[in-house]
Amino acid sequence: MIVRRNPGFLRLFLVVRGSILPKILPKVLIITLLALLVAELHKYFPDLFPDYTTAPFTLLGISLSLFLGFRNNASYDRWWEGRRQWGQMLIDSRNLSRQLATLLDFEVPEGRQRLRRIAHLNAAFVHAARNRMRGIDPWHLLDDHLSAADRTMLAGRGNLPAGILHLIGQELGGCFRRGEISDIALRDLNTSVNSLSLAYGSCERILNTPLPFAYMLLLHRTAYLYCLLLPWGLVAALGLATPVISAIIAYTFFGFDALSEELASPFGTEANDLPLNAMARNIEIELLEAVGEPLPPRLTPKNHVLL
Amino acid sequence: MIVRRNPGFLRLFLVVRGSILPKILPKVLIITLLALLVAELHKYFPDLFPDYTTAPFTLLGISLSLFLGFRNNASYDRWWEGRRQWGQMLIDSRNLSRQLATLLDFEVPEGRQRLRRIAHLNAAFVHAARNRMRGIDPWHLLDDHLSAADRTMLAGRGNLPAGILHLIGQELGGCFRRGEISDIALRDLNTSVNSLSLAYGSCERILNTPLPFAYMLLLHRTAYLYCLLLPWGLVAALGLATPVISAIIAYTFFGFDALSEELASPFGTEANDLPLNAMARNIEIELLEAVGEPLPPRLTPKNHVLL
Amino acid sequence: MIVRRNPGFLRLFLVVRGSILPKILPKVLIITLLALLVAELHKYFPDLFPDYTTAPFTLLGISLSLFLGFRNNASYDRWWEGRRQWGQMLIDSRNLSRQLATLLDFEVPEGRQRLRRIAHLNAAFVHAARNRMRGIDPWHLLDDHLSAADRTMLAGRGNLPAGILHLIGQELGGCFRRGEISDIALRDLNTSVNSLSLAYGSCERILNTPLPFAYMLLLHRTAYLYCLLLPWGLVAALGLATPVISAIIAYTFFGFDALSEELASPFGTEANDLPLNAMARNIEIELLEAVGEPLPPRLTPKNHVLL
Amino acid sequence: MIVRRNPGFLRLFLVVRGSILPKILPKVLIITLLALLVAELHKYFPDLFPDYTTAPFTLLGISLSLFLGFRNNASYDRWWEGRRQWGQMLIDSRNLSRQLATLLDFEVPEGRQRLRRIAHLNAAFVHAARNRMRGIDPWHLLDDHLSAADRTMLAGRGNLPAGILHLIGQELGGCFRRGEISDIALRDLNTSVNSLSLAYGSCERILNTPLPFAYMLLLHRTAYLYCLLLPWGLVAALGLATPVISAIIAYTFFGFDALSEELASPFGTEANDLPLNAMARNIEIELLEAVGEPLPPRLTPKNHVLL
Amino acid sequence: MIVRRNPGFLRLFLVVRGSILPKILPKVLIITLLALLVAELHKYFPDLFPDYTTAPFTLLGISLSLFLGFRNNASYDRWWEGRRQWGQMLIDSRNLSRQLATLLDFEVPEGRQRLRRIAHLNAAFVHAARNRMRGIDPWHLLDDHLSAADRTMLAGRGNLPAGILHLIGQELGGCFRRGEISDIALRDLNTSVNSLSLAYGSCERILNTPLPFAYMLLLHRTAYLYCLLLPWGLVAALGLATPVISAIIAYTFFGFDALSEELASPFGTEANDLPLNAMARNIEIELLEAVGEPLPPRLTPKNHVLL
């Protein structure tokens, strides 16, 4: 995620990091060069170019804008839902931790031990969820929060975060069976664990189900064809200004298209993706702070990018 | 569901699987041939063609884009809601299984037996829901998870998945009546069963209620008429370029229309439909893994298509 | 609701049932005749018609499309919410029936009697809700499910479905007071009854609150004025093709308008309305099946229309 | 709220009540007169008017339509949410009343007294909420439902409806402390009271937070400027038809703008506002009917307007 | 937030406070001056300007409107969600306070003390949330509501509002452990505390996650380029009217852009931001009123602006 104040008028055109421009520059250049070529051709052989009206290009351009706009909406919704679910994980972790502290006595050694154990399991869950979303080593950063026994028990699980929630459930079940909490309290705590499970499962849904492939094909193909034909349609009307206008239209369409694609997979490490590392660390810090454990450092943006 | 990385610029135009093009190719070809014919006619008998303005075609094209855009939104919402409900089934199955494991002791034979039985009933429910959504043999893959007695009891039920939820309810009621779980715990477990019932019922709603038929009629008719008239309207302005532009516009409009139709029924087995087989199998694997039963293999994409 | 496979290219233009065309045919014909007249006038007295540009008609047409699109969205949302609420009634009825079967023993005569009585009350509720939505005799089909005492008690109620939910509440309260179910179980069952009440109340909201009247006025007036002026604006540019284009534009605009109006009141008996009779019957069948009562026949589409 | 059947073709143009036309008539007339003046000027001094293209007006008109469309969506959402929250109050009132009747015995004098008292408090809450939304005397119609002691206790409260919910809470707390209902039942009833509180608080949000003022300024200013410039831009192309087209465009834009403004404040007493009086009365009637109290008359539309 | 009645026709153009105009005036002036220059150039050297068609500008302008419209929707949703979450905090505070008053006896000194303490903690939470949203001194206005011991305990917490919710949880846990409330009641109260936590966490999400930076870049760049090129494209068609139309288009586009940016960060102190100070004070007043404590004054708008 890009973290910076909005740049002023002039600097606006110089910002590269976070911009979608580098990604689409080759395509925009190709269209611009083509438009230059077409404009030169038109200057020397105007008779080759019938006096096309631009109306069909207007129509097609507006249709394309509408359909790109639809895809952009869907992509943004995925990005924002991803963010909401991670916010939900923070909220659920806070609630679980606060509810436990309400029920168990932190001043008593057993109470403190339970609170600490569940805080560590919760932190391990959050890091494991992040690892899965980012597609990195599933055990990354989990060692500080899981005991050797936990790691053995989880070794074979296909879905590590779900397995860790299972351990939290076991731990709460133990408290219940030992009579430390009532069945009502267990139900209350379970509600928060279920909510964590829901947030994580929703993130898995976004991760595993891309937007329908056919949208991408249809929109990419139409956008390419459109921008390749555009100079031929505009040259009779715009003459030597054709490359400028073609470049701006190509920049707008390819830019929206590329940005939609980046946002549709919000859990990666591109500049506009969600800062999962920083969010997981924040949850970890809040959990450990509540049970008086030493805190890892907060993550800060590097070059205006927070991962 | 198509599972593949986005193809590069050139390969983009060669991808067939997952593309909507094969479905609409005949229609696009008809429009292109018509446009060729009209362009030839215009070359030899230009006087037959009054110098039509393209403005009414622009207006009608934009209106049509807006209305196609509306239908596309509604279709995509159905597709994505279908996906959400199946994700919800996974989450509810995990929650039910974890809550039960919290309450019952897996180390005790009776506890283990209850957990396994409910895991199998849950897996049967998921496969039965898949069978119904896909319109295949309702008993497909259920034999591994249902006892002969279950099958007898379910034989007459009109709605098999609802019947299996009934069995899960009976099983939980048995645990409650035998005093193995309290009424609070029963309520907690019931919440998850109700949530499974809600997700399944929502899928039934999408399956049984298509988009209003009149939308389809109105949009198909208008799109056909529009594309059939388009060459006559464009030829005075575009001359020999008429077939190219007509083909692209027909491809865009028919393509969006056909894709909307495919997504509006998200539970089929077309390339862009939801991978119900793979999702049902994933839920089954997670359920059986949690109770230490042998696991069936995961499903993988064939030719980039996951069913 | 229209239940049929999508017709092929040629049959598409012949389908009448479910089409919005019969409703708007008179208006479309009037516009077409007017356009014919204007085109003839233009042929003989071209000097009477200044060489109008079509641009203002394009602008007004696009604005009108946007506003029609808004109304269409709002109408479709009402239709789909109506469907969702009826789906919710099915799900809640299933849940209530399953939860009761979990708590009460079907093998014991008293348990069986309670289950059957509540299943019948539930079925009566669903039919009474349907009757109210359709504006027919409130007691239609209720006799099979209500005792004479019930009918007496309900005789004076202004809102029959709410009265039947009251009876279900009384029945559950009786089970609780007789100690057959605990207060926790009562709360659990109440949740399902509340959910039925919510779904029914939401349907009442859609039924009793039409879209703001001023929208209808504004859009109808603008659409009429627009289509009446259109031939005058198009004739200079399109000549004898004016009636064709005018007819298609009138068909599209009036069609969307009429379809929006039909969907905005989703509980009627028009071709695109929701099949309340069939849905109520399905719920009735599932309820009676669960308690082993004789089943009424399912409703099937007649002439592709399911009521 | 306007309650009437849709008028036919001819009467459509005569309906005044519920129409937005009277509100915007002066503005539309000014634009029409200006357009007449401009058209006359153009007839006698055509050289004063360069041959402007209408394209920039098309562009600006479409942008304006899009932004008006956005504001209209936001306004309609406020109107419909207001309706939903009042529907929710009806549903919650029904639920609270039914749940209480499930728990307390209407045949016993104490039970009947409790039921009646809470029904009256609930009715008082609904009227107090209505009074606040409408900005009228906060005590209007409350005397029938509150005792003198209640009125004294509520006298100093800044927020009367919230105060009445407090009284309902006290009454339920009394039942609990006297052992008439269990803590589970209290929790169940509290859920309904919380839901009433949520619905009321959501209405307060809509009432107290208008759409951002800057939207109104930006859209009004742009719409005025646009309509004032329109005749100058259209006259070269449309000649004497300028006033007709200008009037229709002004009617459409000002009409949508004025209607959005009316719907954005849905709790007033304008023709398209929500019928709070009738809805509050309906809730009151259902509450009193359930406890066998005498019923006030239902409110009916006057001149097609239901308040 | 601007609090004033809608101004009349003439005053509308004079309102400055709340208008977005002052923010964008420099940009609009630059475009206007450029357009004046271009118009002058065109008058004296018309041959330098080929007779450009405005069609490409129409197309690009409509695309830009669509994409600005998307961003505007997303920004408004953030603003309205921020408002909803603060409304939720008010509702949850009311509910928590009412539920406690139902359970504890205000007439008994211990009961009264508990009610007052939790009301003060709740008020402190609300002010602390406001402080964080506004980025001001985290302890502003908390001294009246927190004891010295509370302040010591909270001193080290990274997230002060979450810490205060923890204290509320501790206080409720104390009531439960001392037997003053049952576990069911604790669960009921916890639900409200969890809801406060959810509302606060949702506000944090809006605060910490701006709209993707790349949207801002893409839209600003396109809007600037577009408005800078516009006069060159319009001058051939509009002549000396170019500056007027350019200024209005620049005002509309820059205005929508700037307003979207203001609404996307709804918790600041700009004219159209949410009145967090007034909302926090209202919650504080309702909480203190319910436990009979002295009330601070309500905040009122200054110069039509409520902070």
Coordinates of N, CA and C in Angstrom, one line a residue, chain E residues 35-156:
Chain E
A35 N -7.6 29.0 -22.0 CA -8.7 29.0 -23.0 C -8.8 30.4 -23.6
L36 N -8.7 31.5 -22.8 CA -8.7 32.8 -23.3 C -7.6 33.0 -24.3
L37 N -6.4 32.6 -23.9 CA -5.2 32.7 -24.8 C -5.4 32.0 -26.1
V38 N -5.9 30.7 -26.0 CA -6.1 29.9 -27.2 C -7.2 30.6 -28.1
A39 N -8.2 31.1 -27.5 CA -9.3 31.8 -28.3 C -8.7 33.0 -29.0
E40 N -7.8 33.8 -28.3 CA -7.2 35.0 -28.9 C -6.3 34.5 -30.1
L41 N -5.5 33.5 -29.8 CA -4.6 33.0 -30.9 C -5.4 32.6 -32.1
H42 N -6.5 31.9 -31.8 CA -7.4 31.4 -32.9 C -7.9 32.5 -33.7
K43 N -8.3 33.7 -33.0 CA -8.9 34.8 -33.8 C -7.9 35.4 -34.8
Y44 N -6.6 35.5 -34.3 CA -5.6 36.1 -35.2 C -4.9 35.2 -36.1
F45 N -4.7 33.9 -35.7 CA -4.0 33.0 -36.6 C -4.9 31.7 -36.8
P46 N -6.1 31.9 -37.4 CA -7.0 30.7 -37.5 C -6.3 29.5 -38.2
D47 N -5.4 29.8 -39.1 CA -4.8 28.8 -39.9 C -3.9 27.8 -39.1
L48 N -3.5 28.3 -37.9 CA -2.7 27.4 -37.1 C -3.5 26.3 -36.5
F49 N -4.8 26.5 -36.5 CA -5.7 25.5 -35.8 C -6.4 24.7 -36.8
P50 N -6.0 23.5 -37.1 CA -6.8 22.7 -38.0 C -8.2 22.5 -37.5
D51 N -9.1 22.2 -38.3 CA -10.5 22.2 -37.9 C -10.9 20.9 -37.2
Y52 N -10.3 20.9 -36.0 CA -10.5 19.6 -35.2 C -12.0 19.3 -34.9
T53 N -12.3 18.1 -35.0 CA -13.6 17.7 -34.5 C -13.5 17.5 -33.0
T54 N -14.7 17.7 -32.3 CA -14.7 17.6 -30.9 C -15.0 16.2 -30.4
A55 N -15.2 15.3 -31.4 CA -15.7 13.9 -31.0 C -14.7 13.2 -30.0
P56 N -13.4 13.3 -30.3 CA -12.5 12.6 -29.3 C -12.6 13.2 -27.9
F57 N -12.9 14.5 -27.8 CA -13.0 15.1 -26.5 C -14.3 14.6 -25.8
T58 N -15.3 14.5 -26.7 CA -16.5 14.0 -26.1 C -16.3 12.6 -25.5
L59 N -15.7 11.7 -26.3 CA -15.4 10.3 -25.9 C -14.6 10.3 -24.6
L60 N -13.5 11.1 -24.6 CA -12.6 11.1 -23.4 C -13.3 11.7 -22.2
G61 N -14.1 12.7 -22.5 CA -14.8 13.3 -21.4 C -15.8 12.4 -20.7
I62 N -16.5 11.6 -21.6 CA -17.5 10.7 -21.0 C -16.8 9.6 -20.2
S63 N -15.7 9.1 -20.8 CA -14.9 8.0 -20.0 C -14.5 8.6 -18.7
L64 N -13.9 9.8 -18.7 CA -13.4 10.4 -17.5 C -14.6 10.6 -16.5
S65 N -15.8 11.0 -17.0 CA -16.9 11.2 -16.1 C -17.3 9.8 -15.4
L66 N -17.2 8.8 -16.2 CA -17.5 7.4 -15.7 C -16.5 7.1 -14.6
F67 N -15.3 7.3 -14.8 CA -14.3 6.9 -13.8 C -14.3 7.8 -12.6
L68 N -14.5 9.1 -12.9 CA -14.7 10.0 -11.7 C -15.9 9.6 -10.9
G69 N -16.9 9.2 -11.6 CA -18.1 8.8 -11.0 C -17.9 7.5 -10.1
F70 N -17.1 6.6 -10.6 CA -16.7 5.4 -9.8 C -16.0 5.9 -8.5
R71 N -15.0 6.8 -8.6 CA -14.3 7.2 -7.4 C -15.2 7.9 -6.5
N72 N -16.1 8.7 -7.0 CA -17.0 9.5 -6.2 C -17.9 8.5 -5.4
N73 N -18.4 7.5 -6.0 CA -19.1 6.5 -5.3 C -18.4 5.9 -4.2
A74 N -17.1 5.4 -4.4 CA -16.3 4.8 -3.4 C -16.0 5.8 -2.3
S75 N -15.8 7.1 -2.6 CA -15.5 8.1 -1.5 C -16.8 8.3 -0.7
Y76 N -17.9 8.4 -1.4 CA -19.2 8.7 -0.6 C -19.5 7.5 0.3
D77 N -19.2 6.3 -0.2 CA -19.5 5.1 0.6 C -18.6 5.1 1.9
R78 N -17.4 5.6 1.7 CA -16.5 5.7 2.9 C -17.1 6.7 3.9
W79 N -17.5 7.9 3.4 CA -18.1 8.9 4.2 C -19.3 8.4 4.9
W80 N -20.2 7.8 4.2 CA -21.5 7.3 4.8 C -21.2 6.1 5.7
E81 N -20.2 5.3 5.4 CA -19.9 4.2 6.4 C -19.4 4.8 7.7
G82 N -18.5 5.8 7.5 CA -18.0 6.4 8.7 C -19.1 7.0 9.6
R83 N -20.1 7.6 8.9 CA -21.3 8.1 9.7 C -22.0 7.0 10.3
R84 N -22.2 5.9 9.6 CA -23.0 4.8 10.1 C -22.3 4.2 11.4
Q85 N -21.0 4.1 11.3 CA -20.3 3.5 12.4 C -20.4 4.4 13.7
W86 N -20.3 5.7 13.4 CA -20.5 6.6 14.6 C -21.9 6.5 15.1
G87 N -22.9 6.4 14.2 CA -24.3 6.2 14.7 C -24.4 4.9 15.5
Q88 N -23.6 3.9 15.0 CA -23.6 2.6 15.7 C -23.1 2.7 17.1
M89 N -22.0 3.5 17.2 CA -21.4 3.7 18.6 C -22.5 4.4 19.5
L90 N -23.3 5.3 19.0 CA -24.3 5.9 19.8 C -25.3 4.8 20.2
I91 N -25.8 4.0 19.3 CA -26.8 3.0 19.5 C -26.2 2.0 20.5
D92 N -25.0 1.5 20.3 CA -24.4 0.5 21.2 C -24.3 1.1 22.6
S93 N -23.9 2.4 22.7 CA -23.7 3.0 24.0 C -25.1 3.1 24.8
R94 N -26.1 3.5 24.0 CA -27.5 3.4 24.6 C -27.8 2.0 25.0
N95 N -27.6 1.1 24.2 CA -28.0 -0.3 24.5 C -27.3 -0.8 25.7
L96 N -25.9 -0.6 25.8 CA -25.2 -1.1 26.9 C -25.7 -0.4 28.2
S97 N -25.9 0.9 28.1 CA -26.4 1.6 29.3 C -27.8 1.1 29.7
R98 N -28.7 0.9 28.7 CA -30.0 0.4 29.1 C -30.0 -1.0 29.6
Q99 N -29.2 -1.9 29.0 CA -29.1 -3.2 29.5 C -28.6 -3.3 30.9
L100 N -27.6 -2.5 31.2 CA -27.0 -2.5 32.6 C -28.1 -2.0 33.6
A101 N -28.8 -0.9 33.2 CA -29.8 -0.4 34.0 C -30.9 -1.4 34.3
T102 N -31.1 -2.3 33.3 CA -32.1 -3.4 33.5 C -31.6 -4.4 34.5
L103 N -30.3 -4.6 34.5 CA -29.8 -5.7 35.4 C -29.4 -5.2 36.8
L104 N -28.9 -4.0 36.9 CA -28.4 -3.5 38.2 C -29.4 -2.6 38.7
D105 N -29.4 -2.4 40.0 CA -30.5 -1.5 40.6 C -29.8 -0.2 40.9
F106 N -30.4 0.8 40.2 CA -29.8 2.2 40.4 C -30.1 2.7 41.8
E107 N -31.1 2.2 42.5 CA -31.4 2.7 43.8 C -30.4 2.3 44.9
V108 N -29.7 1.2 44.6 CA -28.7 0.7 45.5 C -27.3 1.4 45.2
P109 N -26.6 1.8 46.3 CA -25.3 2.5 46.0 C -24.4 1.7 45.1
E110 N -24.2 0.4 45.3 CA -23.2 -0.3 44.5 C -23.7 -0.3 43.0
G111 N -25.0 -0.6 42.9 CA -25.5 -0.6 41.5 C -25.3 0.8 40.8
R112 N -25.6 1.9 41.5 CA -25.4 3.2 41.0 C -24.0 3.4 40.6
Q113 N -23.1 3.0 41.5 CA -21.6 3.2 41.3 C -21.2 2.5 40.0
R114 N -21.6 1.2 39.9 CA -21.3 0.5 38.7 C -21.8 1.2 37.4
L115 N -23.0 1.6 37.4 CA -23.6 2.2 36.3 C -22.9 3.5 35.9
R116 N -22.5 4.3 36.9 CA -21.8 5.5 36.7 C -20.4 5.2 36.1
R117 N -19.7 4.3 36.7 CA -18.4 4.0 36.3 C -18.4 3.6 34.8
I118 N -19.3 2.7 34.4 CA -19.3 2.2 33.1 C -19.7 3.3 32.1
A119 N -20.7 4.1 32.6 CA -21.0 5.3 31.7 C -19.8 6.2 31.4
H120 N -19.0 6.4 32.5 CA -17.9 7.3 32.3 C -16.8 6.6 31.4
L121 N -16.6 5.3 31.6 CA -15.7 4.6 30.7 C -16.1 4.6 29.3
N122 N -17.4 4.4 29.1 CA -18.0 4.5 27.7 C -17.8 5.9 27.1
A123 N -18.0 6.9 27.9 CA -17.8 8.3 27.4 C -16.3 8.5 27.0
A124 N -15.5 8.0 27.9 CA -14.0 8.1 27.6 C -13.7 7.4 26.4
F125 N -14.2 6.2 26.2 CA -14.0 5.4 24.9 C -14.4 6.3 23.7
V126 N -15.5 6.9 23.8 CA -16.0 7.6 22.6 C -15.1 8.8 22.3
H127 N -14.7 9.5 23.4 CA -13.8 10.7 23.1 C -12.4 10.2 22.6
A128 N -11.9 9.1 23.2 CA -10.6 8.6 22.7 C -10.7 8.1 21.3
A129 N -11.8 7.5 20.9 CA -12.0 7.2 19.5 C -12.0 8.4 18.6
R130 N -12.7 9.5 19.0 CA -12.7 10.7 18.3 C -11.3 11.3 18.2
N131 N -10.6 11.3 19.3 CA -9.2 11.8 19.3 C -8.3 11.1 18.2
R132 N -8.5 9.8 18.2 CA -7.7 9.0 17.3 C -8.0 9.3 15.8
M133 N -9.4 9.4 15.6 CA -9.8 9.7 14.2 C -9.3 11.1 13.7
R134 N -9.3 12.0 14.7 CA -8.9 13.4 14.3 C -7.4 13.6 14.4
G135 N -6.7 12.6 14.9 CA -5.2 12.8 15.0 C -4.8 13.8 16.0
I136 N -5.6 14.0 17.1 CA -5.2 15.0 18.1 C -4.7 14.3 19.4
D137 N -4.4 15.1 20.4 CA -3.9 14.5 21.6 C -4.8 13.4 22.1
P138 N -4.2 12.2 22.3 CA -5.1 11.0 22.6 C -5.8 11.2 23.9
W139 N -5.3 12.0 24.8 CA -6.0 12.1 26.1 C -6.9 13.3 26.2
H140 N -7.1 14.0 25.2 CA -8.1 15.2 25.2 C -9.5 14.8 25.7
L141 N -9.9 15.5 26.7 CA -11.2 15.3 27.3 C -11.4 14.0 28.1
L142 N -10.4 13.2 28.3 CA -10.6 11.9 29.0 C -10.5 12.1 30.5
D143 N -9.9 13.2 31.0 CA -9.6 13.3 32.4 C -10.9 13.2 33.2
D144 N -12.0 13.8 32.7 CA -13.2 13.8 33.5 C -13.8 12.4 33.7
H145 N -13.4 11.5 32.8 CA -14.1 10.2 32.8 C -13.2 9.0 33.3
L146 N -11.9 9.3 33.5 CA -11.0 8.2 33.9 C -10.5 8.5 35.3
S147 N -10.3 7.5 36.1 CA -9.7 7.7 37.4 C -8.2 7.7 37.2
A148 N -7.4 8.1 38.2 CA -6.0 8.1 38.1 C -5.5 6.7 37.8
A149 N -6.1 5.7 38.5 CA -5.7 4.3 38.3 C -5.9 3.9 36.9
D150 N -7.0 4.3 36.3 CA -7.3 4.0 34.9 C -6.2 4.5 34.0
R151 N -5.9 5.8 34.3 CA -4.9 6.5 33.4 C -3.5 5.8 33.5
T152 N -3.2 5.3 34.7 CA -1.9 4.6 34.9 C -1.9 3.3 34.1
M153 N -3.0 2.6 34.2 CA -3.1 1.3 33.5 C -3.1 1.5 32.0
L154 N -3.6 2.6 31.5 CA -3.7 2.8 30.1 C -2.5 3.4 29.5
A155 N -1.6 3.9 30.4 CA -0.5 4.8 30.0 C 0.3 4.1 28.8
G156 N 0.6 2.8 29.0 CA 1.5 2.2 28.0 C 0.8 1.7 26.7

